[in-house]
Short mmCIF file of C-alpha atoms in Angstrom, two decimals:
data_model
loop_
_atom_site.label_atom_id
_atom_site.label_comp_id
_atom_site.label_asym_id
_atom_site.label_seq_id
_atom_site.Cartn_x
_atom_site.Cartn_y
_atom_site.Cartn_z
CA UNK A 1 0.00 0.00 0.00
CA UNK A 2 1.54 3.30 -1.12
CA UNK A 3 0.61 6.68 0.33
CA UNK A 4 1.48 10.16 -0.85
CA UNK A 5 1.08 13.62 0.58
CA UNK A 6 -0.12 16.03 -2.07
CA UNK A 7 -2.19 19.13 -2.77
CA UNK A 8 -3.81 20.34 -5.97
CA UNK A 9 -1.84 23.29 -7.38
CA UNK A 10 -3.58 26.50 -8.33
CA UNK A 11 -4.03 27.43 -11.99
CA UNK A 12 -1.14 29.86 -11.56
CA UNK A 13 1.19 27.18 -10.20
CA UNK A 14 0.11 24.69 -12.87
CA UNK A 15 0.98 27.23 -15.54
CA UNK A 16 4.37 27.90 -13.94
CA UNK A 17 5.12 24.15 -13.84
CA UNK A 18 4.19 23.73 -17.50
CA UNK A 19 6.28 26.75 -18.46
CA UNK A 20 9.34 25.45 -16.59
CA UNK A 21 8.99 21.97 -18.13
CA UNK A 22 8.75 23.41 -21.63
CA UNK A 23 11.79 25.58 -20.96
CA UNK A 24 13.95 22.62 -19.91
CA UNK A 25 12.71 20.29 -22.64
CA UNK A 26 13.41 22.87 -25.33
CA UNK A 27 16.92 23.43 -23.94
CA UNK A 28 16.36 27.14 -24.28
CA UNK A 29 19.38 29.40 -23.91
CA UNK A 30 17.58 31.82 -21.56
CA UNK A 31 18.48 32.01 -17.86
CA UNK A 32 16.68 29.33 -15.88
CA UNK A 33 17.09 30.85 -12.42
CA UNK A 34 14.08 33.26 -12.54
CA UNK A 35 11.77 30.34 -13.39
CA UNK A 36 13.27 28.11 -10.67
CA UNK A 37 13.08 30.89 -8.08
CA UNK A 38 9.50 31.94 -8.84
CA UNK A 39 8.30 28.33 -9.02
CA UNK A 40 9.90 27.50 -5.67
CA UNK A 41 8.39 30.56 -3.98
CA UNK A 42 4.93 29.75 -5.36
CA UNK A 43 5.10 26.14 -4.17
CA UNK A 44 6.08 27.39 -0.70
CA UNK A 45 3.18 29.86 -0.64
CA UNK A 46 0.64 27.24 -1.67
CA UNK A 47 2.04 24.68 0.77
CA UNK A 48 1.61 27.21 3.59
CA UNK A 49 -1.89 28.07 2.37
CA UNK A 50 -2.93 24.42 2.34
CA UNK A 51 -1.38 23.39 5.66
CA UNK A 52 -1.76 26.53 7.77
CA UNK A 53 -4.41 28.97 6.58
CA UNK A 54 -7.10 26.35 7.12
CA UNK A 55 -6.19 26.28 10.81
CA UNK A 56 -7.30 29.91 11.14
CA UNK A 57 -10.67 29.23 9.53
CA UNK A 58 -11.77 26.73 12.20
CA UNK A 59 -11.00 28.89 15.26
CA UNK A 60 -14.24 30.22 16.81
CA UNK A 61 -12.65 32.77 19.19
CA UNK A 62 -11.77 36.09 17.43
CA UNK A 63 -8.83 36.86 19.76
CA UNK A 64 -7.31 33.42 19.32
CA UNK A 65 -7.93 33.62 15.59
CA UNK A 66 -5.92 36.86 15.50
CA UNK A 67 -3.15 35.22 17.53
CA UNK A 68 -3.07 32.29 15.12
CA UNK A 69 -2.91 34.68 12.17
CA UNK A 70 0.23 36.25 13.65
CA UNK A 71 1.89 32.83 13.99
CA UNK A 72 0.99 31.86 10.44
CA UNK A 73 2.22 35.21 9.10
CA UNK A 74 5.52 34.72 10.92
CA UNK A 75 5.95 31.28 9.36
CA UNK A 76 5.17 32.68 5.92
CA UNK A 77 7.68 35.53 6.32
CA UNK A 78 10.37 33.17 7.62
CA UNK A 79 9.89 30.85 4.64
CA UNK A 80 9.93 33.68 2.11
CA UNK A 81 13.00 35.29 3.67
CA UNK A 82 14.91 32.01 3.67
CA UNK A 83 14.12 31.36 0.02
CA UNK A 84 15.12 34.90 -0.93
CA UNK A 85 18.50 34.26 0.69
CA UNK A 86 19.02 30.84 -0.88
CA UNK A 87 17.70 31.35 -4.40
CA UNK A 88 20.23 33.34 -6.37
CA UNK A 89 21.35 33.96 -9.94
CA UNK A 90 22.77 30.50 -10.54
CA UNK A 91 23.89 29.28 -13.92
CA UNK A 92 21.65 26.92 -15.86
CA UNK A 93 23.71 23.81 -15.20
CA UNK A 94 23.51 24.31 -11.43
CA UNK A 95 19.75 24.78 -11.58
CA UNK A 96 18.95 21.52 -13.38
CA UNK A 97 19.13 19.37 -10.18
CA UNK A 98 16.47 21.58 -8.57
CA UNK A 99 14.17 21.29 -11.56
CA UNK A 100 14.68 17.52 -11.61
CA UNK A 101 13.84 17.25 -7.90
CA UNK A 102 10.67 19.30 -8.32
CA UNK A 103 9.54 17.34 -11.37
CA UNK A 104 10.49 13.77 -10.44
CA UNK A 105 10.16 13.80 -6.64
CA UNK A 106 7.74 16.62 -5.81
CA UNK A 107 4.88 16.06 -8.24
CA UNK A 108 2.69 13.10 -9.16
CA UNK A 109 -0.54 12.21 -10.92
CA UNK A 110 -3.25 10.98 -8.56
CA UNK A 111 -5.80 8.23 -9.14
CA UNK A 112 -8.16 10.71 -10.83
CA UNK A 113 -5.47 11.84 -13.27
CA UNK A 114 -4.91 15.16 -11.52
CA UNK A 115 -1.46 16.64 -11.03
CA UNK A 116 -0.55 17.13 -7.40
CA UNK A 117 2.39 18.79 -5.75
CA UNK A 118 3.65 16.34 -3.15
CA UNK A 119 5.74 13.28 -2.45
CA UNK A 120 5.70 9.64 -1.44
CA UNK A 121 5.45 8.97 2.29
CA UNK A 122 7.39 6.32 4.13
CA UNK A 123 5.33 3.45 5.49
CA UNK A 124 5.82 4.52 9.11
CA UNK A 125 4.93 8.15 8.40
CA UNK A 126 1.83 7.16 6.44
CA UNK A 127 0.72 4.80 9.23
CA UNK A 128 1.08 7.51 11.88
CA UNK A 129 -0.99 9.94 9.82
CA UNK A 130 -3.65 7.32 9.03
CA UNK A 131 -3.94 6.35 12.71
CA UNK A 132 -4.33 10.00 13.71
CA UNK A 133 -7.05 10.70 11.19
CA UNK A 134 -8.87 7.49 12.14
CA UNK A 135 -8.86 8.68 15.76
CA UNK A 136 -11.22 11.55 14.90
CA UNK A 137 -14.80 10.47 14.17
CA UNK A 138 -18.25 11.81 15.12
CA UNK A 139 -18.30 9.23 17.94
CA UNK A 140 -14.71 9.15 19.20
CA UNK A 141 -11.98 11.77 19.53
CA UNK A 142 -8.32 11.18 20.41
CA UNK A 143 -6.70 14.63 20.33
CA UNK A 144 -3.17 13.41 20.98
CA UNK A 145 -3.20 10.94 18.10
CA UNK A 146 -4.63 13.59 15.80
CA UNK A 147 -2.05 16.14 16.90
CA UNK A 148 0.72 13.62 16.26
CA UNK A 149 -0.69 13.00 12.77
CA UNK A 150 -0.69 16.71 11.92
CA UNK A 151 2.81 17.18 13.35
CA UNK A 152 4.03 14.20 11.33
CA UNK A 153 2.48 15.53 8.14
CA UNK A 154 3.96 19.01 8.53
CA UNK A 155 7.37 17.64 9.52
CA UNK A 156 7.43 15.35 6.47
CA UNK A 157 6.52 18.31 4.26
CA UNK A 158 9.25 20.49 5.75
CA UNK A 159 11.84 17.74 5.38
CA UNK A 160 10.92 17.26 1.74
CA UNK A 161 10.36 20.79 0.49
CA UNK A 162 12.98 22.48 2.65
CA UNK A 163 15.71 20.06 3.74
CA UNK A 164 15.77 17.80 0.69
CA UNK A 165 15.10 20.55 -1.84
CA UNK A 166 17.90 22.76 -0.53
CA UNK A 167 20.32 19.86 -1.01
CA UNK A 168 19.88 20.45 -4.74
CA UNK A 169 21.04 24.07 -4.46
CA UNK A 170 24.60 25.19 -5.06
CA UNK A 171 25.13 26.85 -1.67
CA UNK A 172 28.12 28.07 0.27
CA UNK A 173 28.70 27.01 3.86
CA UNK A 174 27.08 30.08 5.45
CA UNK A 175 23.89 29.84 3.41
CA UNK A 176 23.64 26.07 3.95
CA UNK A 177 23.92 26.55 7.71
CA UNK A 178 20.93 28.90 7.60
CA UNK A 179 18.60 26.11 6.44
CA UNK A 180 18.32 24.12 9.72
CA UNK A 181 18.06 27.37 11.68
CA UNK A 182 15.10 28.52 9.61
CA UNK A 183 13.55 25.05 9.69
CA UNK A 184 13.76 25.01 13.49
CA UNK A 185 11.97 28.38 13.62
CA UNK A 186 9.21 27.13 11.32
CA UNK A 187 8.92 23.89 13.33
CA UNK A 188 8.50 25.95 16.49
CA UNK A 189 5.84 28.14 14.89
CA UNK A 190 3.86 25.15 13.66
CA UNK A 191 4.06 23.48 17.06
CA UNK A 192 2.79 26.69 18.71
CA UNK A 193 -0.07 26.84 16.22
CA UNK A 194 -1.19 23.28 16.95
CA UNK A 195 -0.76 23.65 20.71
CA UNK A 196 -2.90 26.78 20.69
CA UNK A 197 -5.54 25.43 18.38
CA UNK A 198 -6.32 21.80 19.19
CA UNK A 199 -7.10 22.06 22.93
CA UNK A 200 -9.73 24.74 22.35
CA UNK A 201 -11.61 23.08 19.50
CA UNK A 202 -14.83 21.20 20.27
CA UNK A 203 -15.21 17.69 18.88
CA UNK A 204 -17.20 19.01 15.93
CA UNK A 205 -14.37 21.43 15.11
CA UNK A 206 -11.81 18.65 15.23
CA UNK A 207 -13.95 16.61 12.86
CA UNK A 208 -14.13 19.55 10.44
CA UNK A 209 -10.36 19.93 10.60
CA UNK A 210 -9.79 16.21 10.04
CA UNK A 211 -12.21 16.27 7.10
CA UNK A 212 -10.22 19.13 5.58
CA UNK A 213 -6.83 17.41 5.94
CA UNK A 214 -7.74 13.84 4.93
CA UNK A 215 -7.70 14.55 1.16
CA UNK A 216 -3.99 15.45 1.39
CA UNK A 217 -3.24 11.83 2.29
CA UNK A 218 -3.63 9.90 -0.93
CA UNK A 219 -3.54 6.12 -1.28
CA UNK A 220 -2.27 5.39 -4.77
CA UNK A 221 -3.28 2.40 -6.84
CA UNK A 222 -0.32 0.05 -7.23
#
């Protein structure tokens, strides 16, 4: 049984992916780095939108909703700042590994024939997420299992789109050292978001949240 994490890209992101693929396949002599940089930033924005913005929508308390918005905005700024530092004016040859990673390891076609931005999950990671989602039903609620599932999903996404992706970049020592620092800050922000949100949600709210996140876990036909 094979599971993937994946979200449906926006029309804008789909267009950017198609444009980048055509550029590489045609072996165009133009600079690749603007396409790589813009595509990476857009993927990061849509990943944050899918994983974090939805958290704000389910909070009933206006003050706590505002507090959550600040946390999410901080995570978004941290991600954007890191990418601005890392993504430079590299030559075309150095950019090809990043394009290959995005195309071959960060996108897939789901069972309905739709392109998704995402990646294959390890068996243990998929099992943890499945167990957490199964722990939230109209009749039973296990907050800790569900929290662990969400933490596991976000951690897997960060490892893939941040840690693994940045391995494809031609970085100096100082820039490379900034990656785990930024990742730790984003990890902390996400943990704060979940710790603030989950204890205050009623069972119905947890079920709405689980319903929202379940489609990101995709069991692929072998």
